[in-house]
C-alpha atoms as a printed R data frame, in Angstrom:
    type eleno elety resid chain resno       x      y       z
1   ATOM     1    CA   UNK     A     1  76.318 50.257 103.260
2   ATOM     2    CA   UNK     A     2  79.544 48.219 104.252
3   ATOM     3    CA   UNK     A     3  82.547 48.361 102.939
4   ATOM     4    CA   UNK     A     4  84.103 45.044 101.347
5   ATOM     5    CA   UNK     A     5  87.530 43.943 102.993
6   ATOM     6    CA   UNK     A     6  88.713 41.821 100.214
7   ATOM     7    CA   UNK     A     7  91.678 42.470  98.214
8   ATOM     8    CA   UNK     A     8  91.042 43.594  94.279
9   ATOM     9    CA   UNK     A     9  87.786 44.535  95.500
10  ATOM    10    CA   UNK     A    10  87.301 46.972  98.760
11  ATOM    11    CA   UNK     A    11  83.494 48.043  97.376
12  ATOM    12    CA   UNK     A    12  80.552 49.160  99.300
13  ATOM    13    CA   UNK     A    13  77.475 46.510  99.114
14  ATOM    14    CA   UNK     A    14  74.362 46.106 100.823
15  ATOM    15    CA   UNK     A    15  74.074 42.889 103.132
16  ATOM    16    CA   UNK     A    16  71.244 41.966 101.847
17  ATOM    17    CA   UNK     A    17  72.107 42.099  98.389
18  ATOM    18    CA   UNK     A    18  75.390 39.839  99.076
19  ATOM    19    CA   UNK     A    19  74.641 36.948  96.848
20  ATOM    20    CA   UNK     A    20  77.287 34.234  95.410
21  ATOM    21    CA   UNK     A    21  79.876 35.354  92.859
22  ATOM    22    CA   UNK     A    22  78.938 39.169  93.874
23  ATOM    23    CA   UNK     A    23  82.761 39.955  95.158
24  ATOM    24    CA   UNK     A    24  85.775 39.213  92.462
25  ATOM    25    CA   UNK     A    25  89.175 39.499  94.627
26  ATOM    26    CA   UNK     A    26  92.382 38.051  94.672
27  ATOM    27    CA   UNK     A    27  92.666 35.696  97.833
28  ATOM    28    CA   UNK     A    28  96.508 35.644  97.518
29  ATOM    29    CA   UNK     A    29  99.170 38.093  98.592
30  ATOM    30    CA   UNK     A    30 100.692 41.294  96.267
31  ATOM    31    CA   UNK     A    31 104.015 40.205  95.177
32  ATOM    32    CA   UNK     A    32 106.748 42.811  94.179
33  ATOM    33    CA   UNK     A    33 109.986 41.859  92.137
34  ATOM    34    CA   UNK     A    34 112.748 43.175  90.168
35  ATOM    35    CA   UNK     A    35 110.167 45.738  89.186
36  ATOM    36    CA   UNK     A    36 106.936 43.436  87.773
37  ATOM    37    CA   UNK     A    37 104.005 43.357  90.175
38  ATOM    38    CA   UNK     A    38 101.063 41.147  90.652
39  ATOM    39    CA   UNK     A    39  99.198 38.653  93.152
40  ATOM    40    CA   UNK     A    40 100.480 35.380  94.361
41  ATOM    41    CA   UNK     A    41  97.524 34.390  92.928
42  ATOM    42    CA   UNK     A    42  97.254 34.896  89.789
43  ATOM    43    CA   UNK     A    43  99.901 34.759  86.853
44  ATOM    44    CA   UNK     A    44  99.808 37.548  85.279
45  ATOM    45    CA   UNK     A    45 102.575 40.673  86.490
46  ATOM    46    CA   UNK     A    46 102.497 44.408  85.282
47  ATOM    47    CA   UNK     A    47 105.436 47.047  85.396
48  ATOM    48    CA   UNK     A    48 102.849 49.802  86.320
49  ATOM    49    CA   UNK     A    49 101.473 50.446  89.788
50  ATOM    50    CA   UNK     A    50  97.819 51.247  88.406
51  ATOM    51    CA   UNK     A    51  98.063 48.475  86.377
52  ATOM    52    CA   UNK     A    52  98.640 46.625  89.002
53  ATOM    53    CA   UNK     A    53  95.423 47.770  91.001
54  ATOM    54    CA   UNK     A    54  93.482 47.547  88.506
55  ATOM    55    CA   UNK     A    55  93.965 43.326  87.814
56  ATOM    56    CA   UNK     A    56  91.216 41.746  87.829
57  ATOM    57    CA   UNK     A    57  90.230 39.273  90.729
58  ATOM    58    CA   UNK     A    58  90.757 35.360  90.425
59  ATOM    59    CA   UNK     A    59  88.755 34.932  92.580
60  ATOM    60    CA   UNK     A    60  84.673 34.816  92.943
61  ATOM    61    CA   UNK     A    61  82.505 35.132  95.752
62  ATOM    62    CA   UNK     A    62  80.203 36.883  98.417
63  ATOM    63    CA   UNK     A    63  81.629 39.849 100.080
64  ATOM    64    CA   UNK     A    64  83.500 39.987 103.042
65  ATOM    65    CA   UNK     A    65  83.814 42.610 106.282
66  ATOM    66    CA   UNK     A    66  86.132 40.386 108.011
67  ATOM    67    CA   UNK     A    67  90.079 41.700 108.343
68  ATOM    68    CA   UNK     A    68  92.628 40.346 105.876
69  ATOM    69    CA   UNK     A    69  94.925 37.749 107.948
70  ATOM    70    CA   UNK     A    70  98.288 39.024 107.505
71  ATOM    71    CA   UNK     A    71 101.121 36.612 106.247
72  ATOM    72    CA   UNK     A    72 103.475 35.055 108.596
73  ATOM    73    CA   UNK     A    73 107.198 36.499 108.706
74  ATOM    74    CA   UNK     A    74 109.428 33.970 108.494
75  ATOM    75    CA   UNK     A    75 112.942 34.337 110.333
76  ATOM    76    CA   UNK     A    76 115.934 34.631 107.992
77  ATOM    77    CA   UNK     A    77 119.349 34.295 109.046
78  ATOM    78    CA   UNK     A    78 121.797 37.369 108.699
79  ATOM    79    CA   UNK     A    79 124.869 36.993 107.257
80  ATOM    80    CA   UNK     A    80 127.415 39.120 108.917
81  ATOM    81    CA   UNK     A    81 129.695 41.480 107.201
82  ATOM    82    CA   UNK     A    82 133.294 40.690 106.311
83  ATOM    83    CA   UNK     A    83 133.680 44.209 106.616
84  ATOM    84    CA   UNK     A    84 132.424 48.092 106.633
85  ATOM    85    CA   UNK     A    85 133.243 50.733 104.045
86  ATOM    86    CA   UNK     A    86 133.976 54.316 105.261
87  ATOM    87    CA   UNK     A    87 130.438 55.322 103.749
88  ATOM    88    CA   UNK     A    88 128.589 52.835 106.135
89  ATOM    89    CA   UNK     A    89 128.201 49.958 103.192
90  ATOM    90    CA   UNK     A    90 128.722 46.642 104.146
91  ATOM    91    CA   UNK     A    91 130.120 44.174 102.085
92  ATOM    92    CA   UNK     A    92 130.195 40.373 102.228
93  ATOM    93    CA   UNK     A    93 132.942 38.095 100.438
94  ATOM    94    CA   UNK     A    94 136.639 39.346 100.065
95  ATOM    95    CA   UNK     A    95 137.984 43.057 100.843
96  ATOM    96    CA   UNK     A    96 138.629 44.398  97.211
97  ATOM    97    CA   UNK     A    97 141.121 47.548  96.536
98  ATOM    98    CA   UNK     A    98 139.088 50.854  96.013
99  ATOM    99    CA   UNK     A    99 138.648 52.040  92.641
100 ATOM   100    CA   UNK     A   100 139.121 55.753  91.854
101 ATOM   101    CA   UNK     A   101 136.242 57.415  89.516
102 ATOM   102    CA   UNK     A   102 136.449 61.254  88.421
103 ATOM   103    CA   UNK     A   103 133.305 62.470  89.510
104 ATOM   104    CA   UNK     A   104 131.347 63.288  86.087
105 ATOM   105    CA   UNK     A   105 129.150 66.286  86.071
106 ATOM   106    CA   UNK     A   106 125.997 65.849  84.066
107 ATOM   107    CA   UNK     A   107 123.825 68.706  82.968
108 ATOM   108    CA   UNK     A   108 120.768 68.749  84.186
109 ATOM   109    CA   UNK     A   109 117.714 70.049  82.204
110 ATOM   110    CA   UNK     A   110 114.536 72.236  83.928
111 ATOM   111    CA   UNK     A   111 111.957 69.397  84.475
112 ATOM   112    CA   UNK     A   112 108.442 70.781  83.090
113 ATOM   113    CA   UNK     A   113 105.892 70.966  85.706
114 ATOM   114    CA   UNK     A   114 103.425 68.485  85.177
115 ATOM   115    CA   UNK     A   115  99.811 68.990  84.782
116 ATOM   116    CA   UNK     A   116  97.678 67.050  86.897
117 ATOM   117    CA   UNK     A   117  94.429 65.893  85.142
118 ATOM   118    CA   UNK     A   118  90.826 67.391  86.396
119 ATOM   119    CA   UNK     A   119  87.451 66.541  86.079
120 ATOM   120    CA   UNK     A   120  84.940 67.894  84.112
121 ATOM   121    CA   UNK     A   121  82.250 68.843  86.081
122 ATOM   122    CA   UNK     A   122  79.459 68.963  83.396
123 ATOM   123    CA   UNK     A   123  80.463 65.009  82.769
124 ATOM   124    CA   UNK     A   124  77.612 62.788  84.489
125 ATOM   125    CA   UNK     A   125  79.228 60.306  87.022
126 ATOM   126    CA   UNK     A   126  77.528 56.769  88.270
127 ATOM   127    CA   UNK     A   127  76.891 56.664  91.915
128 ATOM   128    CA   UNK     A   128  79.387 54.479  93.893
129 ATOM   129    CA   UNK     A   129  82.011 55.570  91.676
130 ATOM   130    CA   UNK     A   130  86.005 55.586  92.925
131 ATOM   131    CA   UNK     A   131  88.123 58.525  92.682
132 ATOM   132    CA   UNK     A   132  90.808 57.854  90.452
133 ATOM   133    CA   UNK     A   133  93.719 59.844  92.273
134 ATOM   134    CA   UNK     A   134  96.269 57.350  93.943
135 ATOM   135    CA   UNK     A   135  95.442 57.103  98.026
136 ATOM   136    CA   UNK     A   136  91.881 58.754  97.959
137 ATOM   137    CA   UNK     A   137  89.650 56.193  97.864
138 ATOM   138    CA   UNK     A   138  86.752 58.533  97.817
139 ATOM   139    CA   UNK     A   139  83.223 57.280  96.512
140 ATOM   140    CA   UNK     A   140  80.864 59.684  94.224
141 ATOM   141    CA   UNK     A   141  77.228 59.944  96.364
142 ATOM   142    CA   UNK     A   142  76.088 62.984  94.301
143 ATOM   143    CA   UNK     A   143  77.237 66.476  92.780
144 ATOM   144    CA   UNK     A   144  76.034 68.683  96.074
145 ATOM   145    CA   UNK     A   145  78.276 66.162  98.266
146 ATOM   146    CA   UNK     A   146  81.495 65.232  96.245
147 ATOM   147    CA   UNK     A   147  81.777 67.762  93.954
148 ATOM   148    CA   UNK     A   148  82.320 71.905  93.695
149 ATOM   149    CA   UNK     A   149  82.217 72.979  97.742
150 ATOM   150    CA   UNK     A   150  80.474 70.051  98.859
151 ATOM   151    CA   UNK     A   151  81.431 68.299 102.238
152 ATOM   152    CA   UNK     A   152  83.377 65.414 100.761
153 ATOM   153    CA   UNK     A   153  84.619 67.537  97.696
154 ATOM   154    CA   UNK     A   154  88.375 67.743  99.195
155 ATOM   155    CA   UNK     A   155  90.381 64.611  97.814
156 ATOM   156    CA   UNK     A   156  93.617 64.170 100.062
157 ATOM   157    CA   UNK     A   157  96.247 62.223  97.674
158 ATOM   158    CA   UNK     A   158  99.204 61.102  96.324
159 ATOM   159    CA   UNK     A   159 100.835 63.394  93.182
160 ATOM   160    CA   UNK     A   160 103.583 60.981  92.973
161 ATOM   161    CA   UNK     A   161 104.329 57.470  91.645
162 ATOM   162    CA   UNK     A   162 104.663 54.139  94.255
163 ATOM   163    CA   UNK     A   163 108.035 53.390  95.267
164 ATOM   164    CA   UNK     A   164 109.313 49.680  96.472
165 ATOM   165    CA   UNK     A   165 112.894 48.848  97.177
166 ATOM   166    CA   UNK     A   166 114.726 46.295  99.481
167 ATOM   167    CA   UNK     A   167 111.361 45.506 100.894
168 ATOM   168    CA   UNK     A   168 110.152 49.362 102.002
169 ATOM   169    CA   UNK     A   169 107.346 50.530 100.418
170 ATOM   170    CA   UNK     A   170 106.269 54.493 100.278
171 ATOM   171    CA   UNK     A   171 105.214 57.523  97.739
172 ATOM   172    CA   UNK     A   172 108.310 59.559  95.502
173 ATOM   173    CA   UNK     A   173 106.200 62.567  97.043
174 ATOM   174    CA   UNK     A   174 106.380 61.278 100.880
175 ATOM   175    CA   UNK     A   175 109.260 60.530 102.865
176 ATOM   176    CA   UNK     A   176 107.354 57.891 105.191
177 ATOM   177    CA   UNK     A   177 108.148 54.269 104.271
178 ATOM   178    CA   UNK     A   178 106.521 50.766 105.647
179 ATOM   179    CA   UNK     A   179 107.275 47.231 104.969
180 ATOM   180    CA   UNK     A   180 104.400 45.873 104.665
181 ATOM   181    CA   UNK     A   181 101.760 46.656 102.061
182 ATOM   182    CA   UNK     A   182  98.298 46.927 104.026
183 ATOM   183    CA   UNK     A   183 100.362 49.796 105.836
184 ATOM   184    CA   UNK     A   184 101.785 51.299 102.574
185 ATOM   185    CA   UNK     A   185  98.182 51.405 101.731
186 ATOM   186    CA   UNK     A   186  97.375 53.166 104.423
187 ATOM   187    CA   UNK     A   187  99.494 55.802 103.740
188 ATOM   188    CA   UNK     A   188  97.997 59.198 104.102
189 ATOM   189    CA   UNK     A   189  97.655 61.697 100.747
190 ATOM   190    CA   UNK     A   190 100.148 64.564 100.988
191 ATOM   191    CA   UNK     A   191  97.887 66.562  98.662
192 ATOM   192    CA   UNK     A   192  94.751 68.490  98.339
193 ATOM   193    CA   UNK     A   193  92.323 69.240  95.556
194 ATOM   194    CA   UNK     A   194  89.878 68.033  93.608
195 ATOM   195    CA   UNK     A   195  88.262 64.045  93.110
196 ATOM   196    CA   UNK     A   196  88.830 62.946  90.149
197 ATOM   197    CA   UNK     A   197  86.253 60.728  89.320
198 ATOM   198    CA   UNK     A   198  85.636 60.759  85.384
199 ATOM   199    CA   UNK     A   199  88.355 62.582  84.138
200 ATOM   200    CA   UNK     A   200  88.237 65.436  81.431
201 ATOM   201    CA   UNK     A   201  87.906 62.766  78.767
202 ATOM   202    CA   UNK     A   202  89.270 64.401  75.533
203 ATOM   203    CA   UNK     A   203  90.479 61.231  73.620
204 ATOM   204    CA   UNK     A   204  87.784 59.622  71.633
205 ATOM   205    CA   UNK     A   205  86.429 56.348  72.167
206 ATOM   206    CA   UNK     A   206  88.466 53.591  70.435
207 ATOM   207    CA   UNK     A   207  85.690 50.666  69.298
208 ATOM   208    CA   UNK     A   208  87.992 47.771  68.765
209 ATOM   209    CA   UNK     A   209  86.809 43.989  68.355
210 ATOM   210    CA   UNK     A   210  87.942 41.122  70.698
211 ATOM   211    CA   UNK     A   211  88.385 37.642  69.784
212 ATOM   212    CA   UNK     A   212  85.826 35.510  70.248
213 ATOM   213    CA   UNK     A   213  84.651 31.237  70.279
214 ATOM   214    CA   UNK     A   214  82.210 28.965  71.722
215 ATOM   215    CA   UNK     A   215  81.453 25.394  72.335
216 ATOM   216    CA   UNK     A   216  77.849 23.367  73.709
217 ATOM   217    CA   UNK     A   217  77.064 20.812  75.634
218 ATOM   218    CA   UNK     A   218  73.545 19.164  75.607
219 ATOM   219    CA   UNK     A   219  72.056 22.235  77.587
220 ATOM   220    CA   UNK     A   220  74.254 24.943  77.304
221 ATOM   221    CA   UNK     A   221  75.943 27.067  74.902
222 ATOM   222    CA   UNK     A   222  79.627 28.649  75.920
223 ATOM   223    CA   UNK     A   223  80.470 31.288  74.476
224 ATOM   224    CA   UNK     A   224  84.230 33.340  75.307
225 ATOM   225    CA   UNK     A   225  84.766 36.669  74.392
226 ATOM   226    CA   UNK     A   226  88.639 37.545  75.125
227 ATOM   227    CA   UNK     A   227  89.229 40.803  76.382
228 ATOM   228    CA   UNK     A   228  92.210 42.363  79.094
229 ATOM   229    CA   UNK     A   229  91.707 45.598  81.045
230 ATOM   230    CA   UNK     A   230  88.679 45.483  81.872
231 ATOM   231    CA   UNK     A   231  86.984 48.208  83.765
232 ATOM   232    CA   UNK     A   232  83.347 47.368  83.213
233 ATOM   233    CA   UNK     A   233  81.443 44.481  81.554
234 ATOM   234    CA   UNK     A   234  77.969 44.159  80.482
235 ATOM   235    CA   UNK     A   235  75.700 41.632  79.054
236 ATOM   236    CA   UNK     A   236  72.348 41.728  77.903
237 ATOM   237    CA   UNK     A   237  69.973 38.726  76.918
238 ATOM   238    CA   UNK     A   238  67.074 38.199  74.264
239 ATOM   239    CA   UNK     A   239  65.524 35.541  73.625
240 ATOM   240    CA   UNK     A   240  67.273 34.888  69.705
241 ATOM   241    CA   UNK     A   241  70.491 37.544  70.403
242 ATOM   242    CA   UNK     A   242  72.354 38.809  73.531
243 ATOM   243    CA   UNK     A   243  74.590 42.125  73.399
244 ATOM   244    CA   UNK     A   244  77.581 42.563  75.503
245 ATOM   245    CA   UNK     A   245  79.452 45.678  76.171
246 ATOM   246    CA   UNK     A   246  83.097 45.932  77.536
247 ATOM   247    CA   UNK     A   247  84.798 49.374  78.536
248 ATOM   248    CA   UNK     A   248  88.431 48.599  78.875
249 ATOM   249    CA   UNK     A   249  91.283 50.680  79.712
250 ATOM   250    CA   UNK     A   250  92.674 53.072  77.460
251 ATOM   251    CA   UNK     A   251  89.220 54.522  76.288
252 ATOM   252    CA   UNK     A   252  88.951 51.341  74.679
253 ATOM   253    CA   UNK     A   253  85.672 49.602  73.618
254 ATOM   254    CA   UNK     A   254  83.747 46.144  72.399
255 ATOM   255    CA   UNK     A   255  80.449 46.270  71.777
256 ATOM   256    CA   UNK     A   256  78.450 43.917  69.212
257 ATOM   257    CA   UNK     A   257  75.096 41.737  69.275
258 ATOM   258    CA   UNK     A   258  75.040 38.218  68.421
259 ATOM   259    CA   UNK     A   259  71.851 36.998  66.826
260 ATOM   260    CA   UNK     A   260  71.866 33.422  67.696
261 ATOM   261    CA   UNK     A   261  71.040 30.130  65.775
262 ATOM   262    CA   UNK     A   262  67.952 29.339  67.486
263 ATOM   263    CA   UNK     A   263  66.394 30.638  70.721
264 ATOM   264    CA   UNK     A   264  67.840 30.756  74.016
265 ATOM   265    CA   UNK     A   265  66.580 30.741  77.810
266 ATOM   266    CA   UNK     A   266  67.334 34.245  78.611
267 ATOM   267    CA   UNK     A   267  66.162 34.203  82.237
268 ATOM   268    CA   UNK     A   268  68.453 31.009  82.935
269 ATOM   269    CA   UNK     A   269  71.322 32.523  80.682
270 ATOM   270    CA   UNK     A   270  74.323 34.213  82.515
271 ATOM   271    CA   UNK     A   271  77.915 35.497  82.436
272 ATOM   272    CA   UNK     A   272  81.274 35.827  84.381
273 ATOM   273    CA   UNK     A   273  84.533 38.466  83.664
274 ATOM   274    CA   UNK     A   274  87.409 36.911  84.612
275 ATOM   275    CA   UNK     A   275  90.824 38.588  84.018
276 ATOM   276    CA   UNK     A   276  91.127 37.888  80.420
277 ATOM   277    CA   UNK     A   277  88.129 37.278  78.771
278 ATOM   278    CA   UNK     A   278  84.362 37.149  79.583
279 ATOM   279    CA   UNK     A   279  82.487 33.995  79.532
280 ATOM   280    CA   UNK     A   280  78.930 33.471  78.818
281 ATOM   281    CA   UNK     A   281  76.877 30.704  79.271
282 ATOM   282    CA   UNK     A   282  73.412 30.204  76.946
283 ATOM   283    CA   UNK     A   283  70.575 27.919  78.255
284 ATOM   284    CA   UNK     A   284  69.398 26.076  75.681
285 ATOM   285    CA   UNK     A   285  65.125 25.771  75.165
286 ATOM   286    CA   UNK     A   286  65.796 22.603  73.343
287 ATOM   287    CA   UNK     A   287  68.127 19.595  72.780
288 ATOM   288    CA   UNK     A   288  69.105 20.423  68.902
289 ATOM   289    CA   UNK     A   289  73.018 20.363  68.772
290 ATOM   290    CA   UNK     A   290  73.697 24.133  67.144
291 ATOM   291    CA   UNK     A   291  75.448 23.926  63.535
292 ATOM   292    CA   UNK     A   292  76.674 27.303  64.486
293 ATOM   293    CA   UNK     A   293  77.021 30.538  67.147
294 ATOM   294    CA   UNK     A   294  74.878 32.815  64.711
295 ATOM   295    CA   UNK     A   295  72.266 32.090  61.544
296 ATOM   296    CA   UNK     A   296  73.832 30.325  58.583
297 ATOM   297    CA   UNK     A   297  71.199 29.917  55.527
298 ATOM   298    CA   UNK     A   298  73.677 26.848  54.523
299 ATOM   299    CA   UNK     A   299  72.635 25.130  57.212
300 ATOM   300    CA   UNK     A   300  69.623 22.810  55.765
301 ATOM   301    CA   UNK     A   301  69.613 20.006  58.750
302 ATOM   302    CA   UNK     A   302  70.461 19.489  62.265
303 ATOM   303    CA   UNK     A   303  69.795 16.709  65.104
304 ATOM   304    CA   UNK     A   304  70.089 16.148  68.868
305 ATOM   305    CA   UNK     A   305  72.039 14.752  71.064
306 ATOM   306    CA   UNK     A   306  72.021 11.692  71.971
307 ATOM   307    CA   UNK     A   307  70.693 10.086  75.475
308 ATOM   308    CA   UNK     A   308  72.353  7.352  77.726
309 ATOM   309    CA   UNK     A   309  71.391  3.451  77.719
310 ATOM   310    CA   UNK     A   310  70.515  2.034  74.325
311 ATOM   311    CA   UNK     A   311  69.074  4.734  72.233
312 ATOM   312    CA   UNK     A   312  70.983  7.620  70.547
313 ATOM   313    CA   UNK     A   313  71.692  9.372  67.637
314 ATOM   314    CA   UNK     A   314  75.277  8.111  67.240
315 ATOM   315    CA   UNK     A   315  75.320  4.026  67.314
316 ATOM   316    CA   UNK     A   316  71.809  3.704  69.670
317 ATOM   317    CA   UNK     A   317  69.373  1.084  68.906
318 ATOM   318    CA   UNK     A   318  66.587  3.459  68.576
319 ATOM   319    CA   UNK     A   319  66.443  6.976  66.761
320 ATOM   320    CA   UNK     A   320  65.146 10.427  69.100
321 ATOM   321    CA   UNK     A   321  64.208 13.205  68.038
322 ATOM   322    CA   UNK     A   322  63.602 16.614  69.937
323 ATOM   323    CA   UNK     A   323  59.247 17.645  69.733
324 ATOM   324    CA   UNK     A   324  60.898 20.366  67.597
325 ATOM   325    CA   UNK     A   325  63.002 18.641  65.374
326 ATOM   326    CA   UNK     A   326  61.845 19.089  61.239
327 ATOM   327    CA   UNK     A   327  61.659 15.533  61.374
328 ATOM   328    CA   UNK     A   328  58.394 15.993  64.044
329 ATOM   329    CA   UNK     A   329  56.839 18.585  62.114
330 ATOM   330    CA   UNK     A   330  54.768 16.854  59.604
């Protein structure tokens, strides 16, 4: 197995399984400021650190082993000091007098220790799955190997939050700090336990519904199902209904089954999560224009769609019908 070099992505796939649209990454750059985060990229920017790992890509394609390029500095001119404090601060612009301020003592209250989440070890855990704890990157093979006293049990991490200012990057729990981010990735944990791939998972699932329309064209049916957070996506097809299923963040879930207006290719019939809201495409088995997404008994007729060059539905000199059309079944 190889290990994908994109960004947003950085999962294991077999070569030979590497097909188009397998990879979603971001092909930008992470940008940091005045305390939002995101991608160059993509629009959206998050407050939270793992929030902002856990963006969806922009981008779709086959996966990649090839290094990351690495943006090109760009020179900036230095503007020199007017002058140096006595505490080693240097300010630009004009010398101002030096304010006096009492030193204010604030009382400081005992911090409780925090308790780091575990995981439950009777929980089942999908192979290929990521530990959760911030710098691991460990991958779940099975419970002899990555759990209990197995060989890659021990998860080296970081217990403390991501920390960017003027430019440096680093951990609250490390002292090291880099400027640029494929190095602060790099980082080395300062901790050892336990992977935590799964989590102890005491809240409940939340089933919450997502908003949802659709549009056709002569062959296809699009449907959109808007949903953020994503952390997995699936979507089953029948020939009259398809299901989909979306875990999201939070312990959050949509799950429903559309029963459709008339029968679909399910073979030819596909979908795509983007970063807010899954898209799925129907292939039609016939030409009739759909009244609507799901069964309506108030629907009593229905047509085509028209064809190019003098015939049509809509202003054509000649009438067509699909060989399934009521109009054909006589």
């Amino acid at each position: 197995m190889l290990k994908c070099t994109h960004k947003g992505c950085e999962k294991e796939f077999n070569p030979e399984e590497n097909k188009d649209n397998a990879c979603q990454y971001h092909s930008g750059a992470p940008v940091f400021h005045e305390g939002l985060k995101g991608w160059s990229c993509c629009k959206k920017r998050v407050s939270d650190f793992d929030e902002f790992l856990q963006i969806p890509g922009c981008t779709l394609g086959k996966h990649s082993t090839e290094a990351v390029a690495k943006p090109m500095k760009t020179e900036e001119k230095k503007m020199e000091a007017s002058h140096v404090t006595d505490e080693g601060v240097e300010v630009y612009g004009k010398k101002e007098a030096p304010v006096v301020v009492a030193p204010v003592k604030k009382e400081e209250k005992p911090k409780a220790p925090e308790v780091e989440e575990q995981d439950d070890e009777s929980l089942p855990v999908p192979e290929g799955t990521i530990c959760k704890r911030r710098g691991c990157g460990g991958v779940y093979k099975d419970n002899a190997t990555s759990r209990g006293d197995g060989p890659e049990a021990k998860c080296v991490y970081h217990p403390g939050a991501p920390i960017f200012h003027e430019g440096s990057k680093g951990w609250s729990c490390c002292p090291r700090k880099v400027l640029d981010f494929d190095e602060f990735l790099k980082i080395g944990g300062c901790k050892e336990g336990k992977h935590l791939f799964v989590g102890s998972q005491n809240q409940s699932e939340e089933l919450v519904d997502c908003r949802f329309d659709w549009y056709q064209t002569q062959t296809t049916v699009i449907v959109n199902v808007f949903a953020k957070n994503k952390e997995d996506t699936q979507v089953k097809f029948d020939k009259q209904s398809f299901d989909i299923d979306i875990k999201m963040k939070g312990n959050k879930r949509f799950k429903k089954t559309f029963p459709l207006f008339t029968s679909i290719d399910s073979e030819a019939s596909k979908f795509t999560a983007l970063s807010t809201k899954v898209e799925i495409v129907l292939k039609k088995t016939n030409g009739i224009s759909w009244a609507s997404l799901e069964p309506n008994s108030e629907v009593k007729t229905w047509t085509t769609f028209g064809v190019s060059g003098g015939g049509g539905t809509v202003g054509g000199k000649e009438m067509y019908y699909n060989p399934d059309s009521p109009l054909n079944m006589k």
